[in-house]
Short mmCIF file of C-alpha atoms in Angstrom, two decimals:
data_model
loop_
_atom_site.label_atom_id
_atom_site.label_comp_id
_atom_site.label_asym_id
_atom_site.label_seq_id
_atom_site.Cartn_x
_atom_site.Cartn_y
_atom_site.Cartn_z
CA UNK A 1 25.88 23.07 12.57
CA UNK A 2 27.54 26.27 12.89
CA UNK A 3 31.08 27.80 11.96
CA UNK A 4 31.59 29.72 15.26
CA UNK A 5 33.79 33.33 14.63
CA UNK A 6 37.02 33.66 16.55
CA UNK A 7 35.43 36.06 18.48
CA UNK A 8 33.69 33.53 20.33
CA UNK A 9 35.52 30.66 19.70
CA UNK A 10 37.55 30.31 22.93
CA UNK A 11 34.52 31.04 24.92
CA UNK A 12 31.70 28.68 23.44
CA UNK A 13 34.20 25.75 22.14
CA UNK A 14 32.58 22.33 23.91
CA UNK A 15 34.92 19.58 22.61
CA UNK A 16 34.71 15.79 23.93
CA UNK A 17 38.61 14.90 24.69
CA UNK A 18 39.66 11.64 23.46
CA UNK A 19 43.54 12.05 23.24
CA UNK A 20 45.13 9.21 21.26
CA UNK A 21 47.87 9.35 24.46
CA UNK A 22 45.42 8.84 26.57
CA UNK A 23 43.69 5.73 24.35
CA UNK A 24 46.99 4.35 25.00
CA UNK A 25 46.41 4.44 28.71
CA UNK A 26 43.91 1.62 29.07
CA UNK A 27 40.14 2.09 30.78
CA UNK A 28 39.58 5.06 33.03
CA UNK A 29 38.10 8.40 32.80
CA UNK A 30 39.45 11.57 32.51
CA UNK A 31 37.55 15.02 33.14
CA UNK A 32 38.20 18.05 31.97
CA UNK A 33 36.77 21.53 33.20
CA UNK A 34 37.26 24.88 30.92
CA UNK A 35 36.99 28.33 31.93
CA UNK A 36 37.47 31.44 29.83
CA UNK A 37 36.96 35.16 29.92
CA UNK A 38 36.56 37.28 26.90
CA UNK A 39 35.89 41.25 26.61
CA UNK A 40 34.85 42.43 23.45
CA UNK A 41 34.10 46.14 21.98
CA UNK A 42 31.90 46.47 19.11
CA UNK A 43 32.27 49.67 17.04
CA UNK A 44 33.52 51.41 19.32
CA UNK A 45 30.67 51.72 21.06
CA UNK A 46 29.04 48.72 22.35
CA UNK A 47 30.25 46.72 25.41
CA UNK A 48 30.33 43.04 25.82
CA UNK A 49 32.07 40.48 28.47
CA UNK A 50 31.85 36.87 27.91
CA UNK A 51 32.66 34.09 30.62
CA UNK A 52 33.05 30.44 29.40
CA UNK A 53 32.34 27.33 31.37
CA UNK A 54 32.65 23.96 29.82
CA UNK A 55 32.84 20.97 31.26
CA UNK A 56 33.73 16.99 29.95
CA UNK A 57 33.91 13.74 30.60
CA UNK A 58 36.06 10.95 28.35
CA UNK A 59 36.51 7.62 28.11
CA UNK A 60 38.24 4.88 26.13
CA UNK A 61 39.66 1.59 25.62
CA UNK A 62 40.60 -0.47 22.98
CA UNK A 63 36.91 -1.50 22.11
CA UNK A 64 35.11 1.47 23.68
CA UNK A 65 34.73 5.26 23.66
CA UNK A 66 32.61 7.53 25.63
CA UNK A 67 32.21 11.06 25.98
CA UNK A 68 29.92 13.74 27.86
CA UNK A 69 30.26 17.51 27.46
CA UNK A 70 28.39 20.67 28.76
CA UNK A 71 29.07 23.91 28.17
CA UNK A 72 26.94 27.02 28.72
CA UNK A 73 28.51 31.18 28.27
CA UNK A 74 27.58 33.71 30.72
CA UNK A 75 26.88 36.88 28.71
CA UNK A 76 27.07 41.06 29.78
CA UNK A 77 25.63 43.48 28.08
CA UNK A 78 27.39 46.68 28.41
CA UNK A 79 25.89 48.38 24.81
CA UNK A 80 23.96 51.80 25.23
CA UNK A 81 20.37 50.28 24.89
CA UNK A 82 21.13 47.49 27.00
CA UNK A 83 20.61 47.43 30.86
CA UNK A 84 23.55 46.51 32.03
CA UNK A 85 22.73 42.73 33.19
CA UNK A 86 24.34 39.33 32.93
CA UNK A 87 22.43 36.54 31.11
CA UNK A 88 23.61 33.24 30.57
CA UNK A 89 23.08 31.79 26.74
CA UNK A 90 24.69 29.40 24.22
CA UNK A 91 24.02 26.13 25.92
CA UNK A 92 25.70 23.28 24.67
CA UNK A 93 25.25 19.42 25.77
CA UNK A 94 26.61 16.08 23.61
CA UNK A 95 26.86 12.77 24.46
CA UNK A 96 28.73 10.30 22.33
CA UNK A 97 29.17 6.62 22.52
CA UNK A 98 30.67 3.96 20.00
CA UNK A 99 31.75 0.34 20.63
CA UNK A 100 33.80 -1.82 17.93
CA UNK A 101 34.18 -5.13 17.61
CA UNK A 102 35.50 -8.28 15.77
CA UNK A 103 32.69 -7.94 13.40
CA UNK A 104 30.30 -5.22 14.03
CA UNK A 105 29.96 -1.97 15.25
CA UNK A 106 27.83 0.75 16.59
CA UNK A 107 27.97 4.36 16.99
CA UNK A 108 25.52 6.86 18.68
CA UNK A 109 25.50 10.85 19.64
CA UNK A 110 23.00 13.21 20.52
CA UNK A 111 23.20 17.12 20.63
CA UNK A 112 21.54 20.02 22.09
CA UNK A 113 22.21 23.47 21.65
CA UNK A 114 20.08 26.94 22.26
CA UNK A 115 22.53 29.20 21.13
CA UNK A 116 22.79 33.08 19.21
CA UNK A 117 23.31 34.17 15.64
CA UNK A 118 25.15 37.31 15.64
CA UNK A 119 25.50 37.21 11.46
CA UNK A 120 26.39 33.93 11.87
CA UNK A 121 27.01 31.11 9.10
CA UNK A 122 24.80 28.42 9.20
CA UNK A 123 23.68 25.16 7.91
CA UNK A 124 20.13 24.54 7.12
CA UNK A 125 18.08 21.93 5.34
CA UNK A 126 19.99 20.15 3.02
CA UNK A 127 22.87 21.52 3.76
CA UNK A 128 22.07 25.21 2.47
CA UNK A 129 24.00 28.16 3.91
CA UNK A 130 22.26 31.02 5.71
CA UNK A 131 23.40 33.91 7.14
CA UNK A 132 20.93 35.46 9.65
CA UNK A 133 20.74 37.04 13.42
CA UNK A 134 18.68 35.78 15.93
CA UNK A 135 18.05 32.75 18.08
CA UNK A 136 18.12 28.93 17.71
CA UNK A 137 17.34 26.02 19.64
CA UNK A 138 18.86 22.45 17.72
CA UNK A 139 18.83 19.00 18.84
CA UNK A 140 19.63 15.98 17.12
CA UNK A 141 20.50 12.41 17.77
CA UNK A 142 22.25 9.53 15.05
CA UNK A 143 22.72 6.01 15.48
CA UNK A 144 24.89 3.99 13.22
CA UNK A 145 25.35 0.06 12.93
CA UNK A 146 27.57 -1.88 11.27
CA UNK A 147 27.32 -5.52 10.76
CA UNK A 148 29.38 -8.24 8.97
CA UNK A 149 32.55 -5.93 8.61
CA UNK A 150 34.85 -8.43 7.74
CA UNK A 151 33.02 -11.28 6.78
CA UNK A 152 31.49 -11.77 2.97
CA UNK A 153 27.86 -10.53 3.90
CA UNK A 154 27.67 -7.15 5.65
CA UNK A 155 24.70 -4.41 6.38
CA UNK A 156 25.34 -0.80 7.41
CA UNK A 157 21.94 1.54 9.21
CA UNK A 158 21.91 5.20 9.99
CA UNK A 159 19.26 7.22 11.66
CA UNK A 160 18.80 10.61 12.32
CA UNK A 161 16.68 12.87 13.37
CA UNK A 162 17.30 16.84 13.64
CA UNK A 163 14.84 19.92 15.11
CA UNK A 164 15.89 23.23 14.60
CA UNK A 165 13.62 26.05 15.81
CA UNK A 166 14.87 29.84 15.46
CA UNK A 167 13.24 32.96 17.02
CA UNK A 168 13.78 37.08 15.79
CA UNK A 169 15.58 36.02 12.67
CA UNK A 170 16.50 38.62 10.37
CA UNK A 171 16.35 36.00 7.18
CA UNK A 172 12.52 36.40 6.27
CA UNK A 173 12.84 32.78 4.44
CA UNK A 174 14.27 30.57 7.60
CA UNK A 175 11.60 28.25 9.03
CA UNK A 176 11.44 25.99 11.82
CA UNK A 177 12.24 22.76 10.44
CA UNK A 178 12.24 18.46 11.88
CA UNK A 179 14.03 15.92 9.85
CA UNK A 180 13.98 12.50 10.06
CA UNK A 181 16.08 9.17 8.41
CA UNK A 182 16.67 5.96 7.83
CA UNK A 183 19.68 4.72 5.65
CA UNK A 184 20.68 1.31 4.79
CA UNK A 185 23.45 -0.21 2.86
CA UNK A 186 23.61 -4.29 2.38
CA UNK A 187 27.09 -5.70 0.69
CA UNK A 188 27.52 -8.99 -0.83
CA UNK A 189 31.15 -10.06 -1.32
CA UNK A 190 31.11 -11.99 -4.69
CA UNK A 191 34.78 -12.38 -5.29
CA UNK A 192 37.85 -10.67 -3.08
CA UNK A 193 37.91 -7.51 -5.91
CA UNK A 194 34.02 -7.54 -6.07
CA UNK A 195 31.46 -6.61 -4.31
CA UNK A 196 27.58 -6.36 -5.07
CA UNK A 197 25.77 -3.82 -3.02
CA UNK A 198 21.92 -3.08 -2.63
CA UNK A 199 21.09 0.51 -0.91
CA UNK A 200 17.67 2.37 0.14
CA UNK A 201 16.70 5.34 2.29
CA UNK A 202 13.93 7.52 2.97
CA UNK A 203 13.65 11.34 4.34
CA UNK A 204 11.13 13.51 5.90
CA UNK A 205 11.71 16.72 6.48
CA UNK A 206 8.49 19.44 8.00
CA UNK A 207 9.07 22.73 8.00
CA UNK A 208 6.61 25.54 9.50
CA UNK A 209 6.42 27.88 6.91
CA UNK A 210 3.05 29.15 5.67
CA UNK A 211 2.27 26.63 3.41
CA UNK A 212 3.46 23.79 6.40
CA UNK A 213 5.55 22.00 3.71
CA UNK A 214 6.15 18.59 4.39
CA UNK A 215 9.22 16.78 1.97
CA UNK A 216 9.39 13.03 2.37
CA UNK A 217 12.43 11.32 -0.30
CA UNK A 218 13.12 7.96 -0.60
CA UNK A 219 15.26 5.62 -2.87
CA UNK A 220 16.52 2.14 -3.68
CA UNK A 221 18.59 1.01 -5.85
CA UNK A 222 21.50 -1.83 -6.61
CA UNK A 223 24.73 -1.09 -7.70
CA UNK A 224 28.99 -2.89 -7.46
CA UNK A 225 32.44 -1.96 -5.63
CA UNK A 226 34.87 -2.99 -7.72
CA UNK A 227 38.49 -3.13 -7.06
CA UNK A 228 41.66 -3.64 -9.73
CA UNK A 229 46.02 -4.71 -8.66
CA UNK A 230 46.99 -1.09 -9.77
CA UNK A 231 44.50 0.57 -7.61
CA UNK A 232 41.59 1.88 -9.31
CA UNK A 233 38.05 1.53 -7.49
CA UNK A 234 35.15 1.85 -8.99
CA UNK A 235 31.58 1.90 -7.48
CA UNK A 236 28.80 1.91 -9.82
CA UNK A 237 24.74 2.45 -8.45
CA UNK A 238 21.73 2.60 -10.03
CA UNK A 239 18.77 3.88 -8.28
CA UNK A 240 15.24 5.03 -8.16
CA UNK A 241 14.07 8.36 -6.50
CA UNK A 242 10.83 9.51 -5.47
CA UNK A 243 10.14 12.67 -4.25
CA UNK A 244 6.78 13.85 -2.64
CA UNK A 245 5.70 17.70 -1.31
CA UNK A 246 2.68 18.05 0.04
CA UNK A 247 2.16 21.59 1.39
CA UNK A 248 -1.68 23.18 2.86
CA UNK A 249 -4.67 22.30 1.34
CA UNK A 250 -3.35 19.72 1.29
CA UNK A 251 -1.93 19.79 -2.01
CA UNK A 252 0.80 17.23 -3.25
CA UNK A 253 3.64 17.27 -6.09
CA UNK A 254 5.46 14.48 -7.12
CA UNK A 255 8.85 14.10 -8.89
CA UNK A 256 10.28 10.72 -9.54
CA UNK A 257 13.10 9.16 -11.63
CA UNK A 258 15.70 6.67 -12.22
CA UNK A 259 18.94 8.13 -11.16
CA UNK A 260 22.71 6.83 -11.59
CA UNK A 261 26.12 7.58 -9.20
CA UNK A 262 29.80 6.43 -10.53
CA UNK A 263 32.53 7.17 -8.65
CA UNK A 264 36.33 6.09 -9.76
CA UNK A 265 39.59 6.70 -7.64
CA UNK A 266 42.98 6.47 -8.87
CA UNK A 267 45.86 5.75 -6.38
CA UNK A 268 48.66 7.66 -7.10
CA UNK A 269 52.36 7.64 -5.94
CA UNK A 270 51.96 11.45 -4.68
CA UNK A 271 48.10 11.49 -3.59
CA UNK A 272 44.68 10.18 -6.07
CA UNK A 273 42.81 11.11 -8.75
CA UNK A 274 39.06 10.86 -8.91
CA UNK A 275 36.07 11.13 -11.23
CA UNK A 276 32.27 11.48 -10.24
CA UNK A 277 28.92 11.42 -12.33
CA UNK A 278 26.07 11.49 -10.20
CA UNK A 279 22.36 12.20 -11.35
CA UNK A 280 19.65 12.05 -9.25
CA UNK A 281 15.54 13.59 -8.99
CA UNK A 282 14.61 15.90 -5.59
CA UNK A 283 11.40 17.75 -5.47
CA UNK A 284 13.32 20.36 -7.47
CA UNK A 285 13.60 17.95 -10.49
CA UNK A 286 16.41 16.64 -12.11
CA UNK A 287 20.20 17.40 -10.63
CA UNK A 288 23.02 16.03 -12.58
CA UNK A 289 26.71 16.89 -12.06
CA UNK A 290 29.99 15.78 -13.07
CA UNK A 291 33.18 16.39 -11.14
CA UNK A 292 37.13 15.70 -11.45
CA UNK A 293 39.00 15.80 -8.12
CA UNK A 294 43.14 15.06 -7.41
CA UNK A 295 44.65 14.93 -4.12
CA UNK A 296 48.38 15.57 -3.57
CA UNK A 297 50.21 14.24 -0.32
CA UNK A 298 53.00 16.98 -0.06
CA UNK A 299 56.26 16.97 1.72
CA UNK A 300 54.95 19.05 4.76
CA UNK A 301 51.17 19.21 3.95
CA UNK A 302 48.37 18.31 1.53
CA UNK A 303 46.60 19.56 -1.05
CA UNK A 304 42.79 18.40 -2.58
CA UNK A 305 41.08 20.05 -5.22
CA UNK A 306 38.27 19.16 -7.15
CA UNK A 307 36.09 21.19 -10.43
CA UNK A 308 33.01 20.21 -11.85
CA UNK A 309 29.70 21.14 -13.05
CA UNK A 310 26.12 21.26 -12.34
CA UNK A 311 22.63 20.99 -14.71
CA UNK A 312 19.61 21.89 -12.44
CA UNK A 313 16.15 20.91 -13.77
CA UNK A 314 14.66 24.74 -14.31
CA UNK A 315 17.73 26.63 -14.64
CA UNK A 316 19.23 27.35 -17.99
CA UNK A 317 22.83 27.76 -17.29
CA UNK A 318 25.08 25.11 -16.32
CA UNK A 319 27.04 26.05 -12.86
CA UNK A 320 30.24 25.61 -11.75
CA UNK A 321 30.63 23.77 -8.83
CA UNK A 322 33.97 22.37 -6.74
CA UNK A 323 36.77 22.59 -3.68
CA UNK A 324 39.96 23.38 -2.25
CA UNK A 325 41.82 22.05 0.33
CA UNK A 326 45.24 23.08 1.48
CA UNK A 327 47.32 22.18 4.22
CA UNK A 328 51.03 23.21 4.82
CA UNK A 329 53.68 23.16 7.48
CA UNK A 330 55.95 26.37 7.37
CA UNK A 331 59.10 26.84 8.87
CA UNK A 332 57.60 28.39 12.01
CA UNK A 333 53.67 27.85 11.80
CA UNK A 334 50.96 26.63 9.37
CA UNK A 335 49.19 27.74 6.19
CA UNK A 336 45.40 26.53 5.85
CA UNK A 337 43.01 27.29 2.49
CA UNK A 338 39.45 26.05 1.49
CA UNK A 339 37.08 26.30 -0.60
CA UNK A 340 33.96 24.78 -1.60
CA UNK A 341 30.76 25.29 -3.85
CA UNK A 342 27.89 22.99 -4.17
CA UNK A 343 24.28 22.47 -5.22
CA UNK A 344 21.97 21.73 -1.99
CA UNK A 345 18.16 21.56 -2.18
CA UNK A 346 16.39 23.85 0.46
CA UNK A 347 12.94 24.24 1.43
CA UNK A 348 12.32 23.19 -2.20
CA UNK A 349 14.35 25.58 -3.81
CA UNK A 350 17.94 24.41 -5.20
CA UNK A 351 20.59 26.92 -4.12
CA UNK A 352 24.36 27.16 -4.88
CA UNK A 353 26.31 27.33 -1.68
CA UNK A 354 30.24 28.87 -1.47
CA UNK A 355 32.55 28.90 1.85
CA UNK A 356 35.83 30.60 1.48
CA UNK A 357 38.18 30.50 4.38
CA UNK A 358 41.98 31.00 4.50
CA UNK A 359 43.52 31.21 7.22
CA UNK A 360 47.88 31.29 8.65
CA UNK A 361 49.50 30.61 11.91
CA UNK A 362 52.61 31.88 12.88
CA UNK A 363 55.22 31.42 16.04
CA UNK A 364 56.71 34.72 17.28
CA UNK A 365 58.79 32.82 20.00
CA UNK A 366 58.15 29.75 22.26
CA UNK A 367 55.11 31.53 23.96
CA UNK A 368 53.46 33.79 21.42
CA UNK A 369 51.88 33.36 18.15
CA UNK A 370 50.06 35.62 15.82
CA UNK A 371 47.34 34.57 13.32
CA UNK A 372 45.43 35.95 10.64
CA UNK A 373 42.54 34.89 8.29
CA UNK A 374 39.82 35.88 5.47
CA UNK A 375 36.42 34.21 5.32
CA UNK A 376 33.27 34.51 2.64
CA UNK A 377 30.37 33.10 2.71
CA UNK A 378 27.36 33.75 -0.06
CA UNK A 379 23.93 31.88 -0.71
CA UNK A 380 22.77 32.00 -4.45
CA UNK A 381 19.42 30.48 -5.40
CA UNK A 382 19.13 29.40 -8.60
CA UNK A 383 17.39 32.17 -10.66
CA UNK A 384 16.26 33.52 -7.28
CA UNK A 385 17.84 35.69 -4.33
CA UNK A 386 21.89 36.06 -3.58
CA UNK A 387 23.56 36.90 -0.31
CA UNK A 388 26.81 37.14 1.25
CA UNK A 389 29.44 37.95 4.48
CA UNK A 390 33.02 38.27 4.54
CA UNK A 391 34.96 38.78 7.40
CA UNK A 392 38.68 39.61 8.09
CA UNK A 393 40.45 38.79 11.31
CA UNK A 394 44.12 38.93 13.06
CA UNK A 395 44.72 37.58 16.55
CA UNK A 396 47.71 37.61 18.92
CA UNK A 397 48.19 34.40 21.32
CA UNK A 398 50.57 34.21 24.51
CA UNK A 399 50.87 31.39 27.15
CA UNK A 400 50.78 33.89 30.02
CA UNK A 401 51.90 30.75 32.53
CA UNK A 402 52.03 27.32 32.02
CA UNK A 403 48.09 26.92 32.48
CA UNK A 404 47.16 30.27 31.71
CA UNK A 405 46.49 30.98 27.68
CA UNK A 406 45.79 34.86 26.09
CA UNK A 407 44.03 36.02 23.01
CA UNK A 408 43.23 39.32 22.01
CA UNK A 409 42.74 40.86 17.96
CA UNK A 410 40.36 42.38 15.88
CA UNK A 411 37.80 41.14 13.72
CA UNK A 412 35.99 43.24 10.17
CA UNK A 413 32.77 41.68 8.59
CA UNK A 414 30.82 43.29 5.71
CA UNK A 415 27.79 41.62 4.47
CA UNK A 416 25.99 42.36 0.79
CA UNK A 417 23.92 45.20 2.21
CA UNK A 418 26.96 47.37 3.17
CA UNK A 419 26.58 46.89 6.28
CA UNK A 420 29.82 46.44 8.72
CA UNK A 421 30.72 45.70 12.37
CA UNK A 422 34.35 46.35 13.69
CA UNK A 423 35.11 44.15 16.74
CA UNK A 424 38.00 44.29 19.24
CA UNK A 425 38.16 41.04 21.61
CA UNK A 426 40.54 39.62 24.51
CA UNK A 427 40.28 36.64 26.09
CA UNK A 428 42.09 34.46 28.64
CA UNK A 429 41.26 30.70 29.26
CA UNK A 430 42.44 27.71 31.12
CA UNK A 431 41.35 23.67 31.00
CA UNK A 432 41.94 21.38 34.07
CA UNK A 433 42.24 17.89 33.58
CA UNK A 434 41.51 15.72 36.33
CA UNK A 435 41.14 11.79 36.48
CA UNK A 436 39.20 9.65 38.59
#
């Protein structure tokens, strides 16, 4: 996945419409066509124009949704070494389909994207975040079934499968990369406040680095759901890992373990509070980590935070890990805060991953808004390398008609290495929404 800048946000945005007024309508299909134009200045020196085209189909019923997207951005290059031509780039297609009924249920969605990374944020394996230039091509499919949901015996499968393949990437450690899985979750209903549960899984994840490392996890394992009158929920596993790396040679590594996961919620009458333990074996070794969290439902918003810590196999400090999550209604606008840090396993190497973003909306009048935001984003391998990017932004936004929308600001980003880039962008956009 990728967190998109504002800079680009109204011109690559691909979004499968499924308004809950128009769930109320009954069957039919609605399409919707986007166009946008964006012209942005770089340093004062390089040239850009950006034209948006997006288009989407939606349906949904009471039982049923369905929805088709395409999107692609037609790109000019205005900048001093460039020659002056128009390229089109950042293709996006999705498809998503789910279907629910009495008792069972089934979900499925597939992806595509070939898109840029102009110091982008991004999500690799396991989750890691990397901050790179360059190319990418991703596609990716999941299917999810759901059967027995309200009777005493039910059974829950996921599969995916992701490629990701990137070209003139400025991160000398990002690989092409496949993975593949297969989840499954089986519940027994023993009494109405219990519930028995039996879980396994298994992983495979290539990657075509030089050593063509090839990860494949699996587990099993048995644990309860538990239930009490004043709210608390508990859900207790136990489980067995297996890890296995095999890399050129070939040459294989094997870590294996018996591993645990508690989880207990509190209802509260202003939000929850929450307690995990989790410790489990990767082909880094042993991961355990303990974290509180409390949720608050506020007046005009909500608020979730959460603090813990981390002891990686290999490293000898304990780390801090956690989130923040803030929403809040002001008087004329909207206040929004997060911020999360967690241990991910990548290529083999466990890394500590932090996302800042914070970000407020404000109405001028009944047609204009400004907003503003900070963002920071760092990778830190354990014992290993650390890198980060933070960026600073303020937009303006008028409704120039009734169709019509304009945005225009300036964007700052910084990463570790000193270097900067000072952007100035406007853009104007429209959707049409048509039915059949």
């Amino acid at each position: 996945c990728i967190r998109d800048s504002s800079l680009t946000a109204l011109t690559l945005t691909v979004a499968v419409l499924c308004p809950p007024a128009f769930a109320q309508e009954g069957t039919g299909v609605r399409g919707t066509f986007g166009f946008s134009q964006g012209v942005e200045l770089e340093d004062g020196e390089d040239f850009f124009t950006r034209t948006g085209l997006t288009f989407g189909l939606s349906s949904s019923t009471r039982t049923e949704t369905f929805g088709l997207s395409l999107g692609t951005e037609v790109l000019g290059d205005f900048s001093s070494d460039a020659d002056d031509t128009f390229e089109a780039n950042n293709y996006n297609a999705s498809v998503r389909y789910s279907r629910r009924g009495a008792n069972s249920g089934l979900s499925f969605s597939a992806t595509y994207r070939e898109f840029e990374l102009d110091d982008e944020t991004i999500e690799g394996v396991g989750g890691e975040t990397i901050i790179s230039t360059g190319e990418a091509e991703s596609i990716g499919a999941n299917l999810g079934l759901d059967f027995g949901i309200e009777g005493p015996l039910g059974l829950e499968l996921d599969f995916a499968h992701r490629e990701t393949n990137y070209t003139n990437t400025t991160d000398p450690d990002l690989f092409d990369f496949d993975t593949t899985s297969a989840d499954a979750l089986a519940r027994f209903q023993i009494s109405p406040a219990l519930t028995a549960r039996a879980r396994a899984g298994i992983e495979r994840t290539d990657e075509e680095d030089a050593t063509s490392t090839e990860t494949e996890d699996t587990y099993f394992g048995v644990g309860v759901e538990t239930s009490t009158a004043s709210g608390l929920a508990i859900t207790a596993d136990i489980l067995y890992d297996e890890s296995e790396v095999t890399v050129t040679g070939p040459v294989t590594t094997e870590e294996d373990g018996v591993g645990i996961e508690l989880s207990v919620t509190q209802e509260r009458p202003d939000g929850s509070l929450g307690f995990a333990l989790a410790s489990r074996v990767d082909e880094t070794g042993r991961r355990t980590s303990a974290e509180v969290s409390r949720g608050f439902d506020l007046r005009e918003g909500s608020l979730a935070l959460s603090l813990g810590v981390v002891d990686q196999e290999g490293d000898e400090d304990l780390r801090l890990i956690g989130s923040l999550s803030l929403e809040r209604e002001t008087r004329r606008g909207a206040l929004t805060a997060s911020l999360s840090q967690e241990a991910v396993t990548s290529g083999g190497d466990a890394v500590l991953s932090t996302v800042l973003d914070l970000g407020i909306t404000q109405e001028i009048d009944n047609t204009s808004s400004w907003s503003a935001g900070i963002g920071f984003a760092a990778v830190d391998e354990f014992a290993g390398e650390y890198d980060s990017r933070s960026t600073a932004r303020i937009s303006y936004t008028r409704d120039l008609t009734a169709d019509w929308d304009m945005n225009a600001g300036i964007e700052y980003s910084k990463d570790r290495d000193e270097s900067s880039t000072n952007t100035v962008f406007f853009n104007i956009e429209r959707d049409f929404t048509f039915g059949f």
